[in-house]
Coordinates of C-alpha atoms in Angstrom, one line a residue:
X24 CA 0.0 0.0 0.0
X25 CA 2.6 2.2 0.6
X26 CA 4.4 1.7 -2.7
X27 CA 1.0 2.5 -4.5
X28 CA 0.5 6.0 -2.6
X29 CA 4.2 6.7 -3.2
X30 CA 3.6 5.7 -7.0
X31 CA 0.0 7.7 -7.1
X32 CA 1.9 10.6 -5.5
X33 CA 4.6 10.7 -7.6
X34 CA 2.3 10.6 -10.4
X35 CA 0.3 13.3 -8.8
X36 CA 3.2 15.8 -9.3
X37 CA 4.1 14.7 -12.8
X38 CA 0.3 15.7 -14.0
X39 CA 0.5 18.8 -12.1
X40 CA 4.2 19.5 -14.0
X41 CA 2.5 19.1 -17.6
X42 CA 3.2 22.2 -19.9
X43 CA -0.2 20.5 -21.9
X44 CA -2.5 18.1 -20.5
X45 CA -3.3 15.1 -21.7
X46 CA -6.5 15.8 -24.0
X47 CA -9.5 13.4 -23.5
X48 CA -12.3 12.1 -25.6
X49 CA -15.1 10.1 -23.8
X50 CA -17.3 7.8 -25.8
X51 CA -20.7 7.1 -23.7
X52 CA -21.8 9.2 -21.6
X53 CA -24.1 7.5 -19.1
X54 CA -23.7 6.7 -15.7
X55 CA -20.0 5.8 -16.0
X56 CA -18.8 7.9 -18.1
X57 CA -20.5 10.6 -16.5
X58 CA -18.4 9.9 -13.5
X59 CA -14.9 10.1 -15.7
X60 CA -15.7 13.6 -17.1
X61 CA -16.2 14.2 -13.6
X62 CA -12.9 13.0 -12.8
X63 CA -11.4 14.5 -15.6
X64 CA -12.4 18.3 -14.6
X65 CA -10.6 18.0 -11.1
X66 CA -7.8 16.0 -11.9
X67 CA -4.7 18.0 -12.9
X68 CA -3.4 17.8 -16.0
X69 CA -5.8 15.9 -17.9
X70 CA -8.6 17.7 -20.1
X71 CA -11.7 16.4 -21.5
X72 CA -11.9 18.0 -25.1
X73 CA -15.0 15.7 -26.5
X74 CA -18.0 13.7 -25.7
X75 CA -20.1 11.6 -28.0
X76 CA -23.4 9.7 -27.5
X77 CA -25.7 8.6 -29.6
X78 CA -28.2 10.2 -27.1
X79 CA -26.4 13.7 -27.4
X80 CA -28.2 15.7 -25.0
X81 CA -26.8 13.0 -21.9
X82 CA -23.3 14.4 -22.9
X83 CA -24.6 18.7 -23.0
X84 CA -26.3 17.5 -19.5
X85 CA -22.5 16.7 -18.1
X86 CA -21.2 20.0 -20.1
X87 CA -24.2 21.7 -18.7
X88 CA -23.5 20.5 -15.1
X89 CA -20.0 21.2 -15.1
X90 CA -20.4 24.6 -15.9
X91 CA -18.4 23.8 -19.4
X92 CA -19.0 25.6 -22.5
X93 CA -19.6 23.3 -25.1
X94 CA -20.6 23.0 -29.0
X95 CA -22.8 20.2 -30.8
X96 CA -20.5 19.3 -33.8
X97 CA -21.0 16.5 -36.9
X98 CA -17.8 17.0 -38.5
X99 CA -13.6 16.5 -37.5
X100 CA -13.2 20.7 -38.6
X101 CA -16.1 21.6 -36.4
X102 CA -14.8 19.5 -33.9
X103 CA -11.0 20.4 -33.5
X104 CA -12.0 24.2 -33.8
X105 CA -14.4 24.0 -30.8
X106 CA -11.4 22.2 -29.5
X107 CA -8.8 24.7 -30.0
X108 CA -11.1 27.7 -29.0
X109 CA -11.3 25.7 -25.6
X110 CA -14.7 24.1 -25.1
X111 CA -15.7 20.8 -25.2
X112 CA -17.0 19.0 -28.4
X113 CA -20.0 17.0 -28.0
X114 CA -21.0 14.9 -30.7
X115 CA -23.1 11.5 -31.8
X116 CA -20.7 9.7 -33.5
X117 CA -18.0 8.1 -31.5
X118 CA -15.9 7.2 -34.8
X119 CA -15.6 11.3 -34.8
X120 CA -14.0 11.6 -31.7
X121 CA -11.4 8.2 -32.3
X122 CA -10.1 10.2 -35.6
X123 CA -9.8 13.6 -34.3
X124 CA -6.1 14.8 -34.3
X125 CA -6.5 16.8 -31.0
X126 CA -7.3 13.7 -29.0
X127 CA -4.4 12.1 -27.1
X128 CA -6.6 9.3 -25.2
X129 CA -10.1 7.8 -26.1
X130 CA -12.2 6.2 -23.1
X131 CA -14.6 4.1 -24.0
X132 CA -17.5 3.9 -21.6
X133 CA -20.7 2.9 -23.8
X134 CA -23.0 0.0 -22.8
X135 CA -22.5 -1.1 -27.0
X136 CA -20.1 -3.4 -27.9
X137 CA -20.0 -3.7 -31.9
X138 CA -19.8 0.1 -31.7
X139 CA -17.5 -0.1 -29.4
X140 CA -15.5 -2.4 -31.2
X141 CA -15.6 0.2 -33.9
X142 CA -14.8 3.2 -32.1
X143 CA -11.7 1.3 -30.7
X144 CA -10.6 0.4 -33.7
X145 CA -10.6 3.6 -35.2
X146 CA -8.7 5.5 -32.5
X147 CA -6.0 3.0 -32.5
X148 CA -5.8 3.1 -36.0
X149 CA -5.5 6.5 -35.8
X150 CA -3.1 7.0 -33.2
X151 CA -5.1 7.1 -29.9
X152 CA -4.3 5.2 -26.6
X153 CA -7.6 3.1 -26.1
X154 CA -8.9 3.0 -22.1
X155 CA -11.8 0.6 -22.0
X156 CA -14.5 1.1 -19.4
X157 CA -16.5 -1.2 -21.3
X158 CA -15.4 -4.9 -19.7
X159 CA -18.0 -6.4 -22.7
X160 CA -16.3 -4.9 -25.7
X161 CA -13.0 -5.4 -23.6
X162 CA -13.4 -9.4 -23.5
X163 CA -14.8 -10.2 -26.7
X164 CA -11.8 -7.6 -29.2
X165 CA -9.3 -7.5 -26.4
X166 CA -6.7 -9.7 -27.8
X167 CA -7.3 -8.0 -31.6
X168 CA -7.2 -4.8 -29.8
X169 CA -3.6 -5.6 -28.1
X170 CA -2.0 -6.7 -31.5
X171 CA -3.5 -3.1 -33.0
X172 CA -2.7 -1.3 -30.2
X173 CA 1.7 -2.5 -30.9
X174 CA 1.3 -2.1 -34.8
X175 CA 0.2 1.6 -34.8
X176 CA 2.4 2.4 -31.1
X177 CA 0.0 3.2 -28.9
X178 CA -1.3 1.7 -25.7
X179 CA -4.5 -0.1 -25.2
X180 CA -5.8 -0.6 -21.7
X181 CA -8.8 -1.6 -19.1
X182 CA -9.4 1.0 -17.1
X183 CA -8.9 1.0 -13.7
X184 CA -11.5 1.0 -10.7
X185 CA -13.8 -2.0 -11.7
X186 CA -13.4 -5.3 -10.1
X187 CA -11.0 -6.9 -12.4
X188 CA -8.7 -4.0 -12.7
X189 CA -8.7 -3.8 -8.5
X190 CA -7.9 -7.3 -8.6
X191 CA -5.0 -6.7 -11.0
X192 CA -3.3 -4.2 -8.9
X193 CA -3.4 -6.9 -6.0
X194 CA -2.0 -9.9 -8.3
X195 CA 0.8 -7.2 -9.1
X196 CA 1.4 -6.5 -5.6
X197 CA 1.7 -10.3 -4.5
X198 CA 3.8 -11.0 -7.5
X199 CA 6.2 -8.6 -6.9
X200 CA 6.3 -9.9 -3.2
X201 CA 7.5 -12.7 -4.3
X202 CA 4.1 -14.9 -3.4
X203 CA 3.3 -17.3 -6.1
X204 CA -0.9 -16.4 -7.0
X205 CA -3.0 -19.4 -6.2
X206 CA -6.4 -17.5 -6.6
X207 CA -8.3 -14.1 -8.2
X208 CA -11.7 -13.5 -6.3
X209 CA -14.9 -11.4 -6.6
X210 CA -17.2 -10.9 -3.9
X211 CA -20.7 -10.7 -5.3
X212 CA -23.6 -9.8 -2.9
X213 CA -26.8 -11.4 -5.1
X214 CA -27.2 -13.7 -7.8
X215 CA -30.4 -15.2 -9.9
X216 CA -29.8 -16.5 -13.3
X217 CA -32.9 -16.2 -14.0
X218 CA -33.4 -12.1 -13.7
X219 CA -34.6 -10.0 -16.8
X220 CA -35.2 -6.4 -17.0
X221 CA -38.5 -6.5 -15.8
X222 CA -38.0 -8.2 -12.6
X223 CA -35.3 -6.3 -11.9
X224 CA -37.1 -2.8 -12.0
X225 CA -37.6 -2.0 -8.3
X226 CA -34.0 -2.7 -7.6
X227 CA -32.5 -0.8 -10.6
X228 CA -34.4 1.6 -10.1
X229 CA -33.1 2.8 -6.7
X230 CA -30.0 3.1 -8.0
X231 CA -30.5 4.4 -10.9
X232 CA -29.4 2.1 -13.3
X233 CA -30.3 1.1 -17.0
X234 CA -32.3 -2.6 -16.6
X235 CA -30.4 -4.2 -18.8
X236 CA -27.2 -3.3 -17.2
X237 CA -29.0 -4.5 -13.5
X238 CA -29.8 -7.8 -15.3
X239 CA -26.5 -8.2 -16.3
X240 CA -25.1 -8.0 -12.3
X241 CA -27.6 -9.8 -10.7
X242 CA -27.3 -12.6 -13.7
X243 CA -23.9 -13.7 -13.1
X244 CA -22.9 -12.7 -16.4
X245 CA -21.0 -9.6 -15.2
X246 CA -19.0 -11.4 -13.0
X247 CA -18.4 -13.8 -15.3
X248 CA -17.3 -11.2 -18.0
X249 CA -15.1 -9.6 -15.6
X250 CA -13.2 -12.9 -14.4
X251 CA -12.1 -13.4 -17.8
X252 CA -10.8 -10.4 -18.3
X253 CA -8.9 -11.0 -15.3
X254 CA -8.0 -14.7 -16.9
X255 CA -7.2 -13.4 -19.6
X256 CA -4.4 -10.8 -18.2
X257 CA -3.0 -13.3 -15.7
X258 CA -3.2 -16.8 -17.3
X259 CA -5.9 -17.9 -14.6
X260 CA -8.3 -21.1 -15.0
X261 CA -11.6 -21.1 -13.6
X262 CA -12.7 -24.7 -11.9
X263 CA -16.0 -25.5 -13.1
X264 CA -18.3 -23.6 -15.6
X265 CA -19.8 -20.3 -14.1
X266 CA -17.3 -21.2 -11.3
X267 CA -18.0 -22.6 -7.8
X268 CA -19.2 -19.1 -5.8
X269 CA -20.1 -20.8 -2.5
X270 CA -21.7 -18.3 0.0
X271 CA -20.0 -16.4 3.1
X272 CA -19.9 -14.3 5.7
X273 CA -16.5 -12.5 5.3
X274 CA -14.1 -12.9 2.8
X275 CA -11.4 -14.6 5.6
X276 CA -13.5 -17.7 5.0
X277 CA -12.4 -18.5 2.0
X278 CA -10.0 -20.7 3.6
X279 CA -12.7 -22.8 4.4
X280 CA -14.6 -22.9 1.8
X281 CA -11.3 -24.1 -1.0
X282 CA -9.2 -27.0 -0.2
X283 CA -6.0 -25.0 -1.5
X284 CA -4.0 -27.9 -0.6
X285 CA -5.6 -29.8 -3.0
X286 CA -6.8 -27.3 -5.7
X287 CA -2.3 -26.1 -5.6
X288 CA -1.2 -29.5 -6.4
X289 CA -0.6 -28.6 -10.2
X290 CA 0.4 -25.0 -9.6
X291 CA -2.7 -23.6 -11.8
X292 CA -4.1 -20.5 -10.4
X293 CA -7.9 -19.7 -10.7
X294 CA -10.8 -17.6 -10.7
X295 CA -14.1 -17.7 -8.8
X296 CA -16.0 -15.7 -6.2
X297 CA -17.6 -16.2 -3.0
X298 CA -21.3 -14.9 -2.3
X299 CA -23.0 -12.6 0.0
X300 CA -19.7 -11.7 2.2
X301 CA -18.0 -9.0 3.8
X302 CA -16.7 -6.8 2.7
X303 CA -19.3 -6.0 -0.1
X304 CA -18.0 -4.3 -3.1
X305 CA -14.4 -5.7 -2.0
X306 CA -11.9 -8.2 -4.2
X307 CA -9.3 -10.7 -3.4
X308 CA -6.0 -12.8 -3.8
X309 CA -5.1 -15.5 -2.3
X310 CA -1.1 -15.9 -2.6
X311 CA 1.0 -18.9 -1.2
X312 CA 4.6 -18.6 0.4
X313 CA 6.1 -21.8 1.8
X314 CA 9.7 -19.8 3.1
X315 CA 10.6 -20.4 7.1
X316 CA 12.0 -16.9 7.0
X317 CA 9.0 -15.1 5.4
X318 CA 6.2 -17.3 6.9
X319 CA 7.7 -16.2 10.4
X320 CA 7.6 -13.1 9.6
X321 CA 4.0 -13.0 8.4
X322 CA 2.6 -14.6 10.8
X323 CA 4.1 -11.6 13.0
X324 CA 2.7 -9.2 10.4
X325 CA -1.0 -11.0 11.8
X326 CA -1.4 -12.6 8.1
X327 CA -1.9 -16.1 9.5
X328 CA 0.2 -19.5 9.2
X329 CA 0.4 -19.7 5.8
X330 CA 1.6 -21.2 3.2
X331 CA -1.6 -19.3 1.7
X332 CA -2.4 -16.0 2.6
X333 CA -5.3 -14.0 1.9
X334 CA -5.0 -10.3 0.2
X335 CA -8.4 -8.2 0.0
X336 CA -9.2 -4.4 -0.6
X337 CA -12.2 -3.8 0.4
X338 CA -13.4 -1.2 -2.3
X339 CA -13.6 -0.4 -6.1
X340 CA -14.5 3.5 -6.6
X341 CA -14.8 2.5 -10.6
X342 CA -14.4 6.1 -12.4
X343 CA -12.8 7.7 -8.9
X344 CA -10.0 5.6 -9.9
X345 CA -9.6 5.6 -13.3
X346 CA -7.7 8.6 -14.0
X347 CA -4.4 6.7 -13.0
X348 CA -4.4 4.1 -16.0
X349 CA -5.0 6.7 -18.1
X350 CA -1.9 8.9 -17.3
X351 CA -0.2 5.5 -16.9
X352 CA -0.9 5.2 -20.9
X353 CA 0.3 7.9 -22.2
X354 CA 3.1 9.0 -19.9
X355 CA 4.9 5.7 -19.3
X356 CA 2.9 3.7 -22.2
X357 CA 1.7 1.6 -19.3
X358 CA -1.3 -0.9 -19.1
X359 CA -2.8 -2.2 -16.5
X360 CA -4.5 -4.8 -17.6
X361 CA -4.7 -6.8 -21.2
X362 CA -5.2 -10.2 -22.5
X363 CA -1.8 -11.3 -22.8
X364 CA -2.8 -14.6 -22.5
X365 CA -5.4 -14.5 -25.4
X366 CA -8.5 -16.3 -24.8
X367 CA -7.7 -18.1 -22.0
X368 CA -11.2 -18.6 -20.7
X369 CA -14.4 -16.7 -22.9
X370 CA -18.2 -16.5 -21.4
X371 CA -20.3 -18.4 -22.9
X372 CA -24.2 -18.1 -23.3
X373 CA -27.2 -20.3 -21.5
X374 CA -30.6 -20.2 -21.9
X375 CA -32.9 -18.6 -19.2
X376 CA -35.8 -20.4 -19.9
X377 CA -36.8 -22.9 -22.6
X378 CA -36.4 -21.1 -26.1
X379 CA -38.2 -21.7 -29.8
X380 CA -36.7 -22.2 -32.7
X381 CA -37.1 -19.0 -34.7
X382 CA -36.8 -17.2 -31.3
X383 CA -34.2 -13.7 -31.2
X384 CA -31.5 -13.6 -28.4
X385 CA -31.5 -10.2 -27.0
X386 CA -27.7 -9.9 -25.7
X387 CA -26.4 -9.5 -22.0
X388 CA -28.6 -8.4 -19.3
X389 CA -32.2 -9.6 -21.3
X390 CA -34.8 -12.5 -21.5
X391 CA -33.4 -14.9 -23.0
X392 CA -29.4 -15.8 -22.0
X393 CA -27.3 -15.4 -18.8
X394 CA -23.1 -16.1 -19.3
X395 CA -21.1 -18.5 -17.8
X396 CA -16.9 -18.3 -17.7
X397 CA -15.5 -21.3 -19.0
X398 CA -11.9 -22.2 -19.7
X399 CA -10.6 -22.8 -23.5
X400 CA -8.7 -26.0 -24.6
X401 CA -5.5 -25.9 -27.3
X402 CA -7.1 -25.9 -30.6
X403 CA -10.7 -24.9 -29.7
X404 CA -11.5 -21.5 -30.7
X405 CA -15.7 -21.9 -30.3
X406 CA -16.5 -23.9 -27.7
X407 CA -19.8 -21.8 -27.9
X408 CA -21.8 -18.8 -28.6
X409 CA -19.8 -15.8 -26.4
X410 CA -22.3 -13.9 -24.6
X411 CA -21.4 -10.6 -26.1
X412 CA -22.2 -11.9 -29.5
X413 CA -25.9 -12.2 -28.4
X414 CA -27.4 -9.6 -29.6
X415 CA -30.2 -10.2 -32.5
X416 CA -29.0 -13.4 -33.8
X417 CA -32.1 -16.2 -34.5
X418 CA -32.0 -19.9 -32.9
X419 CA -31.9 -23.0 -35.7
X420 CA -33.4 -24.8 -32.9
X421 CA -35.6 -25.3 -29.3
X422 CA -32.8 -24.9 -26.6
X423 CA -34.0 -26.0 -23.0
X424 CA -33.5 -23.6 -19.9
X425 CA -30.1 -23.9 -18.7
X426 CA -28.6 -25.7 -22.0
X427 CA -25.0 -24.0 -23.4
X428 CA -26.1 -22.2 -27.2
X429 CA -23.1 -22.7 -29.9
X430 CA -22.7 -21.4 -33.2
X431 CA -24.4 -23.9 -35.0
X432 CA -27.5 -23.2 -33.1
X433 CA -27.8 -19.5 -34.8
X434 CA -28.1 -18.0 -37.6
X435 CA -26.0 -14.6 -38.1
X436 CA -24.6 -12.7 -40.2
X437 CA -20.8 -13.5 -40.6
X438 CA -19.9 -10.3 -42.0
X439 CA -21.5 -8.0 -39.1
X440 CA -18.7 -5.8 -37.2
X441 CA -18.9 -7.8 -33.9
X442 CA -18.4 -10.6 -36.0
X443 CA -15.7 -9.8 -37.9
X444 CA -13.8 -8.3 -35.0
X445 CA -14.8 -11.8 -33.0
X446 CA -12.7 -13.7 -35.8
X447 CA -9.8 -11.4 -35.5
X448 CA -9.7 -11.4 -31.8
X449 CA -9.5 -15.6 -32.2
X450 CA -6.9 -15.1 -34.4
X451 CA -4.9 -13.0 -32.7
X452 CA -5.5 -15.5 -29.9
X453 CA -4.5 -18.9 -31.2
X454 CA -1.4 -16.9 -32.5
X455 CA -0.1 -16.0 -28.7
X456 CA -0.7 -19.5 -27.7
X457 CA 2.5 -21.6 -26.7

């Protein structure tokens, strides 16, 4: 902990020293991203120059709010003059934003994920670092977007301050330690397979979220989503489908609830999460150490017995925190997290209740499909339909409640973005496998 206040600190001064601050564009501006033009405004030395979203007035809300003056623009010279005469360009497009030269960092916070894919693509293509706020569009293009990201020299990144990139900053911390990591966790207060966007009204309601996003928690498939991610960046397994989530009362009991003895035998680390514990809203390692000296010392330090020790924080302050990764990006071409692993694990779709053939799937957080994390074999490249590639495709067939959808159940268009960007991603994948 010390090291990372030293480190934020540190960083701190070197933002405040800028001669020109790093120039942002945000791309979706709801909930989340209304929270990083927040952040932008009162952190020093980074400027937010440009909003889009396809619902335009959200973003002149947030200008309007933050007492900025602002300009509605369709076009890159509308755009880089409001710019350069200092207010902030708010557009619908998000390709706009990824093109324009007076951009140093696209975040990308929408709820979309072909778009997203899109608007990626096109600001590292043109010479933007990419932060991804967006863990959907972040799992399914990630390891396209890596390779992209190194052949046009810039830096693509998720952002810090959600779960998984918490979670990374602990598996860094342990790792430089010098533990070996035996285990990434979540801690996820409720789950039901089974919601949809009209049961979950009442609750998303009090806090304000979109229903489909609420689904999308209280499914599982968020979690899920997030995991990989995590996975993905740290070559992690998960144990079972879904994983195992038991429930607890605090996250210490975690040593109860996995038999690490047994589950360390073959030196794989995993994924999962436990259920209902405290602290809410907290992540976890679990790290083991089997050295006299440092076990000695630990246990002085109040951190048990070992040889497995449990590391938690017991916060993530998603856009609060997310100003770090960005400077990290462009002023040390840092990332914090990024599938270096390729597909190591990918979520892939269920059926919420018993479907008909000719039946539409409706994407994350609907009627029809929850996502489970599963891990991927040598050689296997669709093992399923992802979740994130849900989105109006038709079922060939009936598929029961609870039953795994592949490919071959669907028809779709192979040429559609999300698609495309899929089969590059698989590619880019199987390539970084040893």
């Amino acid at each position: 902990m010390v090291l990372s206040n030293l480190a934020n600190y540190n960083l701190l001064n070197r933002l405040k020293a800028l001669q020109s601050s790093i120039r942002v564009a945000i791309v979706g501006i709801g909930s989340m991203g209304k929270g990083l033009f927040y952040q932008c405004q009162i952190t020093p030395g980074i400027e937010c120059v440009a909003m889009a979203d396809i619902k335009v007035e959200r973003a002149i809300n947030s200008a309007v709010w933050m007492k900025r003056d602002y300009r509605v623009v369709d076009n890159l010279g509308a755009m880089e003059e409001t710019i350069r005469n200092g207010a902030i360009a708010i557009c619908e497009d998000g390709d706009l934003a990824a093109k324009c030269e007076l951009v140093d960092v696209l975040i990308e916070s929408s709820n979309s994920i072909g778009a997203a894919g899109q608007f990626s693509v096109t600001a590292l293509e043109h010479g933007k670092h990419l932060v991804l706020m967006n863990a959907e569009a972040d799992l399914i293009f990630g390891p396209y977007l890596m390779d992209l990201a190194q052949s046009n020299g810039s830096i693509y990144t998720s952002c810090d301050g959600d779960q998984y990139g918490v979670i990374k900053h602990l598996i860094d911390d342990l790792q430089l330690w010098g533990f070996e990591l035996v285990m990434a966790g979540n801690i996820k207060g409720f789950l039901d397979r089974y919601s949809n966007p009209t049961k979950i009204i009442p609750e998303a309601d009090k806090r304000n979220l979109d229903y489909h996003m609420a689904t999308a928690y209280t499914d599982g498939t968020k979690l899920c989503i997030e995991m990989a991610l995590v996975s993905n960046a740290s070559g992690l397994a998960t144990l079972v489908p879904g994983m195992q989530g038991p429930r607890a009362s605090h996250v210490r009991d975690v040593f109860h609830l996995f038999d690490f003895d047994r589950l360390w035998q073959d030196k794989q680390p995993f994924v999962d999460y436990i259920l209902g514990a405290e602290p809410g809203g907290g992540v976890f390692t679990v790290g083991y150490c089997d050295d006299d000296y440092q076990k000695s010392m630990l246990s002085y330090y109040k951190m048990g017995e070992g040889p497995f020790y449990l590391f938690y924080r017991p916060y993530h302050l998603c856009h609060i925190e997310a100003m770090a990764c960005l400077a990290k990006a462009f002023l040390d071409r840092d990332s914090l997290l990024q599938p270096i692993y390729g597909f190591r694990t990918n979520v892939y779709a269920y059926a919420k209740r018993d479907l008909r053939q000719g039946e539409k799937l409706d994407g994350i957080g609907g009627y029809t499909c929850y996502g489970l994390i599963e891990n991927l074999t040598h050689g296997t490249d669709h093992p399923g339909l992802p979740i994130c590639l849900t989105e109006e495709v038709t079922l060939k067939r009936n598929v029961s409640r609870d039953e795994k959808i592949f490919f071959s159940d669907i028809q779709y268009d192979p040429d559609r973005l999300d698609f495309v960007l899929y089969d590059e991603s698989v590619k880019s994948s199987m390539a970084r496998r040893p």
